[in-house]
mmCIF file of C-alpha atoms and ligand atoms in Angstrom:
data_model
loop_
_atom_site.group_PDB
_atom_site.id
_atom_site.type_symbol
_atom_site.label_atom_id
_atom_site.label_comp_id
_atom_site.label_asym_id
_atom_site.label_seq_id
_atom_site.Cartn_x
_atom_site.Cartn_y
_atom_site.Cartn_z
ATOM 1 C CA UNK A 1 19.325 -17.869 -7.528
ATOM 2 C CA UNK A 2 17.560 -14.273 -8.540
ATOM 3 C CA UNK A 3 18.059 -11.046 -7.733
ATOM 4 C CA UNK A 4 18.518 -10.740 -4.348
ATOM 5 C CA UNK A 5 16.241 -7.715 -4.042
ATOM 6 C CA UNK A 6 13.390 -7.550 -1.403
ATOM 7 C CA UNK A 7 10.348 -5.803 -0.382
ATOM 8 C CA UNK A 8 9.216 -7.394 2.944
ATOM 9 C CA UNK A 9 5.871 -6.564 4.119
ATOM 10 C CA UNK A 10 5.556 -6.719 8.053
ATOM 11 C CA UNK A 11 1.821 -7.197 8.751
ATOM 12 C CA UNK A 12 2.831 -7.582 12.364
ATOM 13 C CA UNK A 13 3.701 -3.763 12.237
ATOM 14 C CA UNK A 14 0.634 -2.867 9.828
ATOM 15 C CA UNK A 15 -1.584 -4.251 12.326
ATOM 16 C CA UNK A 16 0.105 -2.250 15.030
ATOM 17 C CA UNK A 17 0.433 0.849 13.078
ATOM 18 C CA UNK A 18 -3.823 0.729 12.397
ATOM 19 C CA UNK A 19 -3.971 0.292 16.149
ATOM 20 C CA UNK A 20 -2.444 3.327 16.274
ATOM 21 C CA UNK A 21 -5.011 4.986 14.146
ATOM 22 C CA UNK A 22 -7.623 3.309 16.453
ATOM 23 C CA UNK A 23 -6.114 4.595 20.021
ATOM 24 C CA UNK A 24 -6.049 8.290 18.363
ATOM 25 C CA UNK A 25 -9.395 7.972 16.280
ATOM 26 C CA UNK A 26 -11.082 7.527 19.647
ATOM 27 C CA UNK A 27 -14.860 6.858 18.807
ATOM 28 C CA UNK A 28 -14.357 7.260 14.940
ATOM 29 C CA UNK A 29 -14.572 4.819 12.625
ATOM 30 C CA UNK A 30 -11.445 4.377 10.273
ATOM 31 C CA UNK A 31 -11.099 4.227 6.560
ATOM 32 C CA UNK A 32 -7.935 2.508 5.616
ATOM 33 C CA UNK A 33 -6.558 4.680 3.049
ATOM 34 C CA UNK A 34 -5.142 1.755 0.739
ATOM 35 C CA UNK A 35 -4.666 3.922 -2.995
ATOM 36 C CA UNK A 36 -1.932 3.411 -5.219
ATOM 37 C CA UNK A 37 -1.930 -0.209 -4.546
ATOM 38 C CA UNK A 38 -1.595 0.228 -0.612
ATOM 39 C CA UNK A 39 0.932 2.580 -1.445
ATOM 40 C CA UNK A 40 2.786 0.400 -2.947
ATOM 41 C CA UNK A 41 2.784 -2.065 -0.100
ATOM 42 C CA UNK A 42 0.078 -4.414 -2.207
ATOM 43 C CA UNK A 43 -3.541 -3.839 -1.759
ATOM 44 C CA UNK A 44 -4.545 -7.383 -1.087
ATOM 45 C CA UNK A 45 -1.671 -7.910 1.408
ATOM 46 C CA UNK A 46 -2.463 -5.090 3.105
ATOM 47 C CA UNK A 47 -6.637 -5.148 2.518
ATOM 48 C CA UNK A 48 -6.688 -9.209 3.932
ATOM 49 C CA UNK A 49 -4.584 -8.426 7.141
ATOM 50 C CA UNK A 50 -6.500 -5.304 8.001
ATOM 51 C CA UNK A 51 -9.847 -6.774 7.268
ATOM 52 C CA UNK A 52 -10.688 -8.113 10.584
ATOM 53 C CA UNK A 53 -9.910 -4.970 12.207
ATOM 54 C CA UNK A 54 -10.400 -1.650 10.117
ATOM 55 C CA UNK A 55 -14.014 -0.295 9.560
ATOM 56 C CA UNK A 56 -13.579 0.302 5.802
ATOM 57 C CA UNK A 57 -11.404 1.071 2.812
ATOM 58 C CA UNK A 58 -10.471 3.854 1.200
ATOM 59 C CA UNK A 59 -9.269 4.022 -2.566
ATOM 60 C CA UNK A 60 -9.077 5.771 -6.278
ATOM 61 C CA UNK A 61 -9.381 2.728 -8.741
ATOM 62 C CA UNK A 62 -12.193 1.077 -8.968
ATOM 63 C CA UNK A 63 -10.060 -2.016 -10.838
ATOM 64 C CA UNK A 64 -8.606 -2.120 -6.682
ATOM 65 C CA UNK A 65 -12.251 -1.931 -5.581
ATOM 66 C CA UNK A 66 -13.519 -4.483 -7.523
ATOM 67 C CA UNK A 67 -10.480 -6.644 -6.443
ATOM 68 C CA UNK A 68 -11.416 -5.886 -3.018
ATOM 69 C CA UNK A 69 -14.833 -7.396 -3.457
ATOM 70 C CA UNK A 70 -13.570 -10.445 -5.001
ATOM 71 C CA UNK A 71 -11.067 -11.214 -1.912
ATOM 72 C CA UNK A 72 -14.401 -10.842 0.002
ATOM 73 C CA UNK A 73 -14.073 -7.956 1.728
ATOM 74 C CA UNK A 74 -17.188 -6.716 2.995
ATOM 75 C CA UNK A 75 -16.499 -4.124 4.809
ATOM 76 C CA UNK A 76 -17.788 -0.683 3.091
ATOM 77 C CA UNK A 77 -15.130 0.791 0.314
ATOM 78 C CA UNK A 78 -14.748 4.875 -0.307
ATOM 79 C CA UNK A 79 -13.549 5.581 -3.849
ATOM 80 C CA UNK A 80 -11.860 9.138 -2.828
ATOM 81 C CA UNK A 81 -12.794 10.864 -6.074
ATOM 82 C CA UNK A 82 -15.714 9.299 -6.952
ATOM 83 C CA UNK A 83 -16.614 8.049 -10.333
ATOM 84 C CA UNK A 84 -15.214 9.831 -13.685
ATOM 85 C CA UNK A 85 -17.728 8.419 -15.920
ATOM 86 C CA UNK A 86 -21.096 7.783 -15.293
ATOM 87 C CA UNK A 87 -20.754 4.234 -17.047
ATOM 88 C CA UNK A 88 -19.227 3.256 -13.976
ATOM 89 C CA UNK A 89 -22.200 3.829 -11.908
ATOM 90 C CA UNK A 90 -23.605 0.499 -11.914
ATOM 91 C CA UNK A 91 -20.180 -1.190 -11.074
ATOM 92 C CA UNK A 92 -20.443 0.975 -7.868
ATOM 93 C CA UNK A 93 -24.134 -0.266 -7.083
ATOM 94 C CA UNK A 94 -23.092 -3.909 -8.087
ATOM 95 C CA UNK A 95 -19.996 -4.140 -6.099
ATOM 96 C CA UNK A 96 -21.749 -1.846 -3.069
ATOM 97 C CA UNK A 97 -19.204 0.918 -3.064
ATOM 98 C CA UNK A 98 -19.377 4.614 -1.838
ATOM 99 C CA UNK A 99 -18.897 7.517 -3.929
ATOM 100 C CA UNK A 100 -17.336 11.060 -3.666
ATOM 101 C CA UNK A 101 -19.018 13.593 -5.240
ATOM 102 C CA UNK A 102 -17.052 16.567 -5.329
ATOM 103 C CA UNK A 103 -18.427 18.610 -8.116
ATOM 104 C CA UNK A 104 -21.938 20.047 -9.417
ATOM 105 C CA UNK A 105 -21.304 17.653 -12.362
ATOM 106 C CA UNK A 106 -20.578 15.003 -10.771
ATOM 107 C CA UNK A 107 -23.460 15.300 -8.805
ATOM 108 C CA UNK A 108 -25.447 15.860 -11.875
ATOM 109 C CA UNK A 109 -24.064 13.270 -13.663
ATOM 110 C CA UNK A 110 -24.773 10.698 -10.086
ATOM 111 C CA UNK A 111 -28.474 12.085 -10.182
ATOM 112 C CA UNK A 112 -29.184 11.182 -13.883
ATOM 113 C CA UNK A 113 -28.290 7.410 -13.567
ATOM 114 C CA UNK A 114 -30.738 5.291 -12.137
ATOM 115 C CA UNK A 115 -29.089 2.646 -10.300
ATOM 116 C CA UNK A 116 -30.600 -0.550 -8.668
ATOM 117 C CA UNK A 117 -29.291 0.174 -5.523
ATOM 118 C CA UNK A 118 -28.894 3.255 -2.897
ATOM 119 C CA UNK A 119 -25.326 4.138 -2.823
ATOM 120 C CA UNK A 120 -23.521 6.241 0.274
ATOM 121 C CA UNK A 121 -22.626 9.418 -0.958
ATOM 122 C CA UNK A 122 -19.584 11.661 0.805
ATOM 123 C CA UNK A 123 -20.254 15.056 -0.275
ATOM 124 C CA UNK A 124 -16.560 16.848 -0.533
ATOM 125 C CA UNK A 125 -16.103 20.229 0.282
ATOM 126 C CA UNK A 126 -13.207 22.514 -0.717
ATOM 127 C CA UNK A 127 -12.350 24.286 2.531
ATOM 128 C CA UNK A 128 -8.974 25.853 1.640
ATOM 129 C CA UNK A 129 -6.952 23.276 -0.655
ATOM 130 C CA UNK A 130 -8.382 24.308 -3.751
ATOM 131 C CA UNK A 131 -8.272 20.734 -5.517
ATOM 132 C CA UNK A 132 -11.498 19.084 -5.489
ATOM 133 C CA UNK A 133 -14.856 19.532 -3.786
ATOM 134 C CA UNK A 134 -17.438 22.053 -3.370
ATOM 135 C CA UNK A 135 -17.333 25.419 -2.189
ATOM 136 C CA UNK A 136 -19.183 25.688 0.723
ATOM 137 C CA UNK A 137 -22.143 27.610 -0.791
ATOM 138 C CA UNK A 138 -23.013 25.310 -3.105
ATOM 139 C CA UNK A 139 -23.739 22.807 -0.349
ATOM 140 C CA UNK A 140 -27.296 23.190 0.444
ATOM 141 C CA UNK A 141 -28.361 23.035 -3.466
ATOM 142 C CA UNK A 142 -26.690 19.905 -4.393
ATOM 143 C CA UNK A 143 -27.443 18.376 -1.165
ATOM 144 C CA UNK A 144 -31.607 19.214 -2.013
ATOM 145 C CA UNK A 145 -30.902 17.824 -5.617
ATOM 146 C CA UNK A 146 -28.944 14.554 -4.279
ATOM 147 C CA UNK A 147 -32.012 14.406 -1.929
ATOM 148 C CA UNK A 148 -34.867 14.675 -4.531
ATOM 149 C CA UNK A 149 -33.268 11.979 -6.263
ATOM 150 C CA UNK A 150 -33.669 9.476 -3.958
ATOM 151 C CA UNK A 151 -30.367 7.971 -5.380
ATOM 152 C CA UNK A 152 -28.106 8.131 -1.994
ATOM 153 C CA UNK A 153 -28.464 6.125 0.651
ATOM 154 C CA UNK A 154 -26.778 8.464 3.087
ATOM 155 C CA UNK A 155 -24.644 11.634 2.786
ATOM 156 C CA UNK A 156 -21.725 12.380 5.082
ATOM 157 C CA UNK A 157 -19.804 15.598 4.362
ATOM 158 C CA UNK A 158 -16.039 15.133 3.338
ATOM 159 C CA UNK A 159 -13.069 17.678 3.294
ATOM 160 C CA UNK A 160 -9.457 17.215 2.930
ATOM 161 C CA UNK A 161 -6.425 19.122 4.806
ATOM 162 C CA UNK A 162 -3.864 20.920 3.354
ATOM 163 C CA UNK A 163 -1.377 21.815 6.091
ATOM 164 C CA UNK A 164 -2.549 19.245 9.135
ATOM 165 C CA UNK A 165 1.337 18.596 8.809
ATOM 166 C CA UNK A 166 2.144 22.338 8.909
ATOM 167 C CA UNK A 167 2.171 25.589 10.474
ATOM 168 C CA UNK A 168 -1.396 26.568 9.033
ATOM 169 C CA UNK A 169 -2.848 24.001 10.870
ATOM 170 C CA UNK A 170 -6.459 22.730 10.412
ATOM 171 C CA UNK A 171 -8.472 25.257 12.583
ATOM 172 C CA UNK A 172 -8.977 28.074 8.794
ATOM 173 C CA UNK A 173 -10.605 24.624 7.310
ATOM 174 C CA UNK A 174 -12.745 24.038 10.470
ATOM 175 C CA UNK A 175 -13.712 27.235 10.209
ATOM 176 C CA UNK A 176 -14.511 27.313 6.585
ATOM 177 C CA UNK A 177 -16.718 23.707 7.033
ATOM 178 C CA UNK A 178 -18.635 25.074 10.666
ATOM 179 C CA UNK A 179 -20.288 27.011 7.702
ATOM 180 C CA UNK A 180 -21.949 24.250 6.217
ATOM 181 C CA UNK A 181 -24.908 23.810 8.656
ATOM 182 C CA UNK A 182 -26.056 20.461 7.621
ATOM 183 C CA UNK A 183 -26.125 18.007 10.549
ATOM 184 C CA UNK A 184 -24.711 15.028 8.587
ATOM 185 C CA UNK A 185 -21.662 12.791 9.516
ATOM 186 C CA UNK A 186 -18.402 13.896 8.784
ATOM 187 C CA UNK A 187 -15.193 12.536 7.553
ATOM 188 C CA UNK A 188 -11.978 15.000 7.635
ATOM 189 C CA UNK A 189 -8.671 13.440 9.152
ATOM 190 C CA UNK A 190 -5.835 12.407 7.316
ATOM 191 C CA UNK A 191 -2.948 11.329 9.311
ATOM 192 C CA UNK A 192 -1.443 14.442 9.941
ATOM 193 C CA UNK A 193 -5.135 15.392 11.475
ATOM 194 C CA UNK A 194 -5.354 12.334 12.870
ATOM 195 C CA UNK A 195 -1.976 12.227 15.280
ATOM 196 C CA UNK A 196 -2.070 16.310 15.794
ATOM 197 C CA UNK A 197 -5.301 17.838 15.643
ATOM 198 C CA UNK A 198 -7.683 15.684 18.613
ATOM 199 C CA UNK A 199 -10.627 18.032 16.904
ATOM 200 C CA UNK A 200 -10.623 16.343 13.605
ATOM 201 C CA UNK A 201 -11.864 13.080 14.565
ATOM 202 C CA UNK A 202 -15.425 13.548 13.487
ATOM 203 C CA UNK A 203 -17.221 10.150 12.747
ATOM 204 C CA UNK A 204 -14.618 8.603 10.291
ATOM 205 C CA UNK A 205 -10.941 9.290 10.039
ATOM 206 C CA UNK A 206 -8.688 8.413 7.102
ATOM 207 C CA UNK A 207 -5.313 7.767 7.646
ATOM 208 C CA UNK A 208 -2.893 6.606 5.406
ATOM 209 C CA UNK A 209 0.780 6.767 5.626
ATOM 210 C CA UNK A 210 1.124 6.290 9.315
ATOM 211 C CA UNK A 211 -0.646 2.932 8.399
ATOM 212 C CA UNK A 212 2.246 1.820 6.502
ATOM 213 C CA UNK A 213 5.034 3.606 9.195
ATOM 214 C CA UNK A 214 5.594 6.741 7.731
ATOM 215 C CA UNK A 215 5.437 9.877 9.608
ATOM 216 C CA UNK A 216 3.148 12.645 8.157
ATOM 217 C CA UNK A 217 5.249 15.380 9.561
ATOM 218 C CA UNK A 218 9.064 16.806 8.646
ATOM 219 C CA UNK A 219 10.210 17.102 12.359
ATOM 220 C CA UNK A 220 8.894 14.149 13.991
ATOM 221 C CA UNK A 221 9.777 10.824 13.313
ATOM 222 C CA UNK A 222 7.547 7.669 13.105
ATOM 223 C CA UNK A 223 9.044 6.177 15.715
ATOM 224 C CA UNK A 224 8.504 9.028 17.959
ATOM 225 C CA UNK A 225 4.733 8.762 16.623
ATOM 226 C CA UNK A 226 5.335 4.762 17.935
ATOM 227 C CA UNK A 227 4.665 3.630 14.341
ATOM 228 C CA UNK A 228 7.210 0.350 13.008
ATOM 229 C CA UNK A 229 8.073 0.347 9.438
ATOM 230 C CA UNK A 230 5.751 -2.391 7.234
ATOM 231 C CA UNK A 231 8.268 -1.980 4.207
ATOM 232 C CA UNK A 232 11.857 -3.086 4.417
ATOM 233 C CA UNK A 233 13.150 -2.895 1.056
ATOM 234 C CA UNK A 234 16.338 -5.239 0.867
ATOM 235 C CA UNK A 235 18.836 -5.925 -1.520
ATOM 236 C CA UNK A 236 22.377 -7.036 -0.544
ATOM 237 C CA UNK A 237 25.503 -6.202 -2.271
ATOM 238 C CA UNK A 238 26.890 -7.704 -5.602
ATOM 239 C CA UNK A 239 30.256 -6.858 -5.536
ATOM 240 C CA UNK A 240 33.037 -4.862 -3.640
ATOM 241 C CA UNK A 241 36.227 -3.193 -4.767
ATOM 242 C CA UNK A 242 38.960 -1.392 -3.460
ATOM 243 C CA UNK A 243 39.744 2.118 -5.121
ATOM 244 C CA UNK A 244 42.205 4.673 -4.948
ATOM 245 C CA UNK A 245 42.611 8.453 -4.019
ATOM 246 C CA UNK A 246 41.628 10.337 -7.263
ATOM 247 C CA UNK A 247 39.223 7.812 -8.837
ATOM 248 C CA UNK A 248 35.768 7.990 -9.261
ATOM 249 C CA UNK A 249 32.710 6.078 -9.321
ATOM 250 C CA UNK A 250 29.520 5.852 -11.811
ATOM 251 C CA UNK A 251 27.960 7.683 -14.291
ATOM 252 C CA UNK A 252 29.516 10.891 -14.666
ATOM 253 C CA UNK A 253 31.970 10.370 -11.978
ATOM 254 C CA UNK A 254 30.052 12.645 -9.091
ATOM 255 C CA UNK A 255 32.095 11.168 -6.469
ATOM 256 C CA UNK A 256 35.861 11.183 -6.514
ATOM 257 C CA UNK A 257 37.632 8.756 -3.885
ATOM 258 C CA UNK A 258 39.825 10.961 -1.112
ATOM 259 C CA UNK A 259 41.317 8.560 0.413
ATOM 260 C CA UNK A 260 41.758 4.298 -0.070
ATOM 261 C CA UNK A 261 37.753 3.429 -0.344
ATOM 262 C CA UNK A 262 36.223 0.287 -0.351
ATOM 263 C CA UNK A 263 33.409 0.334 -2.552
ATOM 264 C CA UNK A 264 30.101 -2.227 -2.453
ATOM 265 C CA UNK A 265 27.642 -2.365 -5.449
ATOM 266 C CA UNK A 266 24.219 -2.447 -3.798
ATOM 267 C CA UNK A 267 21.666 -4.377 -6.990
ATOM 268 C CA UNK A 268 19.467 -1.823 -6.107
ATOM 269 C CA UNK A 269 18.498 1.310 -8.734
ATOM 270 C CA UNK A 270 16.202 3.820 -9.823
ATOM 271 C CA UNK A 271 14.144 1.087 -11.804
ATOM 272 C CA UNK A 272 13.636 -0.595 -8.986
ATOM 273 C CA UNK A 273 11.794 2.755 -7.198
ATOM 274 C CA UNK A 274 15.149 4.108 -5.796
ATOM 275 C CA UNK A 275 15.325 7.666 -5.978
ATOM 276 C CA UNK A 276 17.606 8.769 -8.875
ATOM 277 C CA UNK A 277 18.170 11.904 -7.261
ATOM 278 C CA UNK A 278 19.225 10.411 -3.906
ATOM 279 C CA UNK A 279 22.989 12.606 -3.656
ATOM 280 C CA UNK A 280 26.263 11.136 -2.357
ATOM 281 C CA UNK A 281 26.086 10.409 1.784
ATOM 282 C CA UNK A 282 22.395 9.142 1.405
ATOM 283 C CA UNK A 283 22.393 6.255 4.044
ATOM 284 C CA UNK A 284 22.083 2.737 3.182
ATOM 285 C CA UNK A 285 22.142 0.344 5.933
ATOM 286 C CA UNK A 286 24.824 -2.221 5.209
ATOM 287 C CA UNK A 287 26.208 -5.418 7.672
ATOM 288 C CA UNK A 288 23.674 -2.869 9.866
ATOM 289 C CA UNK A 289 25.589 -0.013 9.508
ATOM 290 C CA UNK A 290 25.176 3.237 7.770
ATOM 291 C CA UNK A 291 27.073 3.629 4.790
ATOM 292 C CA UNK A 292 26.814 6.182 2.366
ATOM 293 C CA UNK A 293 26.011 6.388 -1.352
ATOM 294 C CA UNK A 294 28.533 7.003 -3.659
ATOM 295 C CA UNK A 295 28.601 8.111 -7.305
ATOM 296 C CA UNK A 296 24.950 8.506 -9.021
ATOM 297 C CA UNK A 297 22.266 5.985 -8.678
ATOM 298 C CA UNK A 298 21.892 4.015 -11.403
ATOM 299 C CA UNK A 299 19.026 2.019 -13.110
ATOM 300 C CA UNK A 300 20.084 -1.571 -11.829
ATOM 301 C CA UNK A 301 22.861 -0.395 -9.094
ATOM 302 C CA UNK A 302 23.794 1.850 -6.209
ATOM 303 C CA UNK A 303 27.555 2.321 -5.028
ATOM 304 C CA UNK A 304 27.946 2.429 -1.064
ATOM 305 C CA UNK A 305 31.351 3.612 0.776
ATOM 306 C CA UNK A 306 32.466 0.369 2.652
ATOM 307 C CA UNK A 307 35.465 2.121 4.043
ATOM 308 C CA UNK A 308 34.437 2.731 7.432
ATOM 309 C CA UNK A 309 32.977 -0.361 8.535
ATOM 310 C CA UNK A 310 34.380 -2.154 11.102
ATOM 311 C CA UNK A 311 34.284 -5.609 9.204
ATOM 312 C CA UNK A 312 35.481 -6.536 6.189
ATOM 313 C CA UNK A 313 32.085 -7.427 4.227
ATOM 314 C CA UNK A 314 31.703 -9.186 0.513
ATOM 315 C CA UNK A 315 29.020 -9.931 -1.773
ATOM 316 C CA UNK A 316 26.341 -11.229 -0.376
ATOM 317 C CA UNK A 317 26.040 -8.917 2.187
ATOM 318 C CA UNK A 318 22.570 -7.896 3.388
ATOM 319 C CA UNK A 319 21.684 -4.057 2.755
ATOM 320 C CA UNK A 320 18.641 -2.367 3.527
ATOM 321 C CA UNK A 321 17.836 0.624 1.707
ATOM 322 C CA UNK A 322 14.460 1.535 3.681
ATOM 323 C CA UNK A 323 12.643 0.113 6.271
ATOM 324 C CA UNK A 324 13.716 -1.836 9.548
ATOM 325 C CA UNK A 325 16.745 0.306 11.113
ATOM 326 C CA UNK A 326 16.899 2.544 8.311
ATOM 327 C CA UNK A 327 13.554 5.277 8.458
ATOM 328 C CA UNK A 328 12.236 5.675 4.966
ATOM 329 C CA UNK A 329 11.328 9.267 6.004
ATOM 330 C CA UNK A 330 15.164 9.409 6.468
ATOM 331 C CA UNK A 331 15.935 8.129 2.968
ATOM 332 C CA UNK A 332 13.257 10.454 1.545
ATOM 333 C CA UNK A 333 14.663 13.312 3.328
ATOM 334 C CA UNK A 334 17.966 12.880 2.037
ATOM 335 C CA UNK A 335 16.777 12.972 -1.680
ATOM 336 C CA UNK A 336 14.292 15.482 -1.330
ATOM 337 C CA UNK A 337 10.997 14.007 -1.313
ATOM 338 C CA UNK A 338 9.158 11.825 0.944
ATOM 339 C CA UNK A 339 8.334 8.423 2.393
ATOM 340 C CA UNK A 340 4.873 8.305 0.773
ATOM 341 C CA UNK A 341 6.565 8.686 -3.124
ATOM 342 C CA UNK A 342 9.445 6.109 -2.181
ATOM 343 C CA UNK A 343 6.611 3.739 -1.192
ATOM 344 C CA UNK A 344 4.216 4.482 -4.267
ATOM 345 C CA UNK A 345 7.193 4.679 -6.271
ATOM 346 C CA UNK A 346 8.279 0.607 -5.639
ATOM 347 C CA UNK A 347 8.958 -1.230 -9.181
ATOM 348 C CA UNK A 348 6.533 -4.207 -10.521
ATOM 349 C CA UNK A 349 10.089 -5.978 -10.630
ATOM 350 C CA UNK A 350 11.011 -6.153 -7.119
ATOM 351 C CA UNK A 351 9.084 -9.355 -5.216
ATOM 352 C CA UNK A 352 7.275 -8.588 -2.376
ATOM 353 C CA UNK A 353 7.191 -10.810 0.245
ATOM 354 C CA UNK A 354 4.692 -11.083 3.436
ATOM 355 C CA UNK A 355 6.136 -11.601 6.649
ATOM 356 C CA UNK A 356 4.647 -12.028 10.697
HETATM 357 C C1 PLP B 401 -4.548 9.937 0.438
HETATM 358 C C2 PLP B 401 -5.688 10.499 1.204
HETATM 359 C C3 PLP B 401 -5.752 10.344 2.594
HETATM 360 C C4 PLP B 401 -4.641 9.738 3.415
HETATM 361 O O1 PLP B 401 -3.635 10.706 3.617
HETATM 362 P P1 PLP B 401 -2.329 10.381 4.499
HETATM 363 O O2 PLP B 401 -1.594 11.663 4.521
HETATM 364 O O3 PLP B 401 -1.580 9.321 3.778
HETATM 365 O O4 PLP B 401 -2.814 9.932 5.822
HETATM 366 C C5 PLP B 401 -6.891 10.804 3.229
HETATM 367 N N1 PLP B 401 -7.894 11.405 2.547
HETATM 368 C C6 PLP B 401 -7.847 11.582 1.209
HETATM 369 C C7 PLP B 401 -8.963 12.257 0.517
HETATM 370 C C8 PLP B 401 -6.744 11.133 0.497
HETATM 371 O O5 PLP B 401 -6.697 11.324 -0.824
#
């Protein structure tokens, strides 16, 4: 026997979640936003069951692009910020990959190196988040120096949302891009843009969370957005114990027992990806039931108040700490952050296993 710990994978719900994407994309062809490992879902899980369906993929690393390509997927691959060194050009022309370029040196550096092949180029533009990309009046030069070097293959125009989730909206960034006159394909939905904003469709969308069941936005759940959960992380509980009034429970003893409590050890902890900060009452789903934490989360182990369930339950016990009945948003919520850095955050240690 091992550690009882879990990540499922549902790729019946991935593949319902990118059909999704599809129904609101309309005409638009989607990128599969698939960084950080399919945030933290596994890239070649999640790559090989979307490959018959998605239009491309979307990533950082190039080691994930490259790993892509030797799965044999075909289908084009976006790395998001481009290349950092120019040594990596002629990976991108040998493993047929489109680049970012999102700065005058970066486009300098893309327009020194002769490659073999073409390569698509997205052209990013900074229309209000002030990361990466250009401002919108250095367009027109870089686009005439990309052009006189015969390097790119094709250009589309990029930009990136900042508050699609939010009350700003997208309409300011709209605005800022309808600037840039150049009648090139575009790419600007994430999918906050995606599910809200109808007018961000443009000719390639790029959503990412809602692929793996997370809702992009604070007040509206993914199931309201009719997205399923594709991780289920599952553990189940190692032991249980009966405490009195006046004790307490973990590190540091932040919780202090009111009342008779029946306690369940969860082998579950922050070094599996659990959120350390995750306070007492965060809900962990337990015999199906919420329960809530108790004491601090530690690095191997979470505490969960058994008390109130209707059963009496031992070790052994099957408890989910995100996923199917239990909303990662939910989870995130209750310790402050969000489904996306629960996800990305999901340990080397804990086996992840495909199912549907
Ligand atoms: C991560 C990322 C996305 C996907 O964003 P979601 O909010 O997960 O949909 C889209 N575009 C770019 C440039 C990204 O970096």
């Amino acid at each position: 026997m091992s550690r009882p710990i879990r990540a499922r994978i549902d790729l019946a719900a991935l593949r319902h979640n990118h059909a999704v994407a599809r129904h609101h994309a309309g005409d638009a062809r989607i990128w599969s936003v698939v960084k950080a490992d399919a945030y933290g879902h596994g890239l070649l899980i999640v790559a090989l069951a979307l490959a018959d369906t998605t239009d491309g993929f979307a990533l950082i690393e190039l080691d994930g692009a490259i790993a892509l390509r030797e799965a044999g997927i075909r289908q084009p691959i976006l790395m998001l910020e481009g290349f950092y060194e120019a040594e990596e050009l002629p990976a991108f022309a040998e493993y047929g990959l489109t680049t970012v370029i999102h700065s005058r040196a970066q486009a300098e550096a893309f327009c020194a190196v002769p490659l073999p092949v073409r390569l698509p180029v997205y052209l990013k533009l900074n229309t209000g988040m002030n990361r990466l990309g250009l401002n919108p009046d250095e367009v027109p030069a870089v686009l005439e120096q990309i052009r006189r070097s015969r390097l790119a293959s094709s250009v589309t125009l990029m930009t990136h949302f900042a508050d699609a989730d939010g009350p700003r909206g997208v309409d300011w960034q709209m605005q800022a891009l309808s600037g840039v006159t150049a009648a090139l394909p575009q790419s600007l939905a994430n999918s906050a843009g995606l599910l809200r904003h109808g007018q961000t469709q443009a000719d390639w969308v790029r959503p990412g969370i809602m692929l793996y069941g997370g809702s992009p936005f604070p007040e509206t759940s993914a199931e309201e957005l009719g997205l399923r959960p594709v991780m289920t992380l599952a553990s189940e509980l190692i032991a249980v114990r009966d405490i009195l009034p006046g004790q307490r429970v973990g590190y540091g003893g932040t919780f202090t027992a009111e009342r008779p409590t029946t306690i369940g050890v969860v082998a579950c902890g922050y070094a599996d990806g659990y959120p350390r900060h995750a306070p007492n009452g965060a809900p962990v789903l337990v015999a199906g039931r919420r329960c809530g934490i108790v004491g601090r989360v530690s690095m191997d182990k979470i505490c969960v108040d058994l008390t109130d369930l209707p059963q009496k339950v031992g070790a052994g016990e099957t408890a989910i700490l995100w996923g199917e009945g239990l909303p990662a948003d939910e989870v995130a919520a209750a310790a402050g952050t969000l489904g996306y850095e629960l996800f990305c955050a999901l340990a080397a240690r804990v086996p992840v296993v495909e199912v549907g």
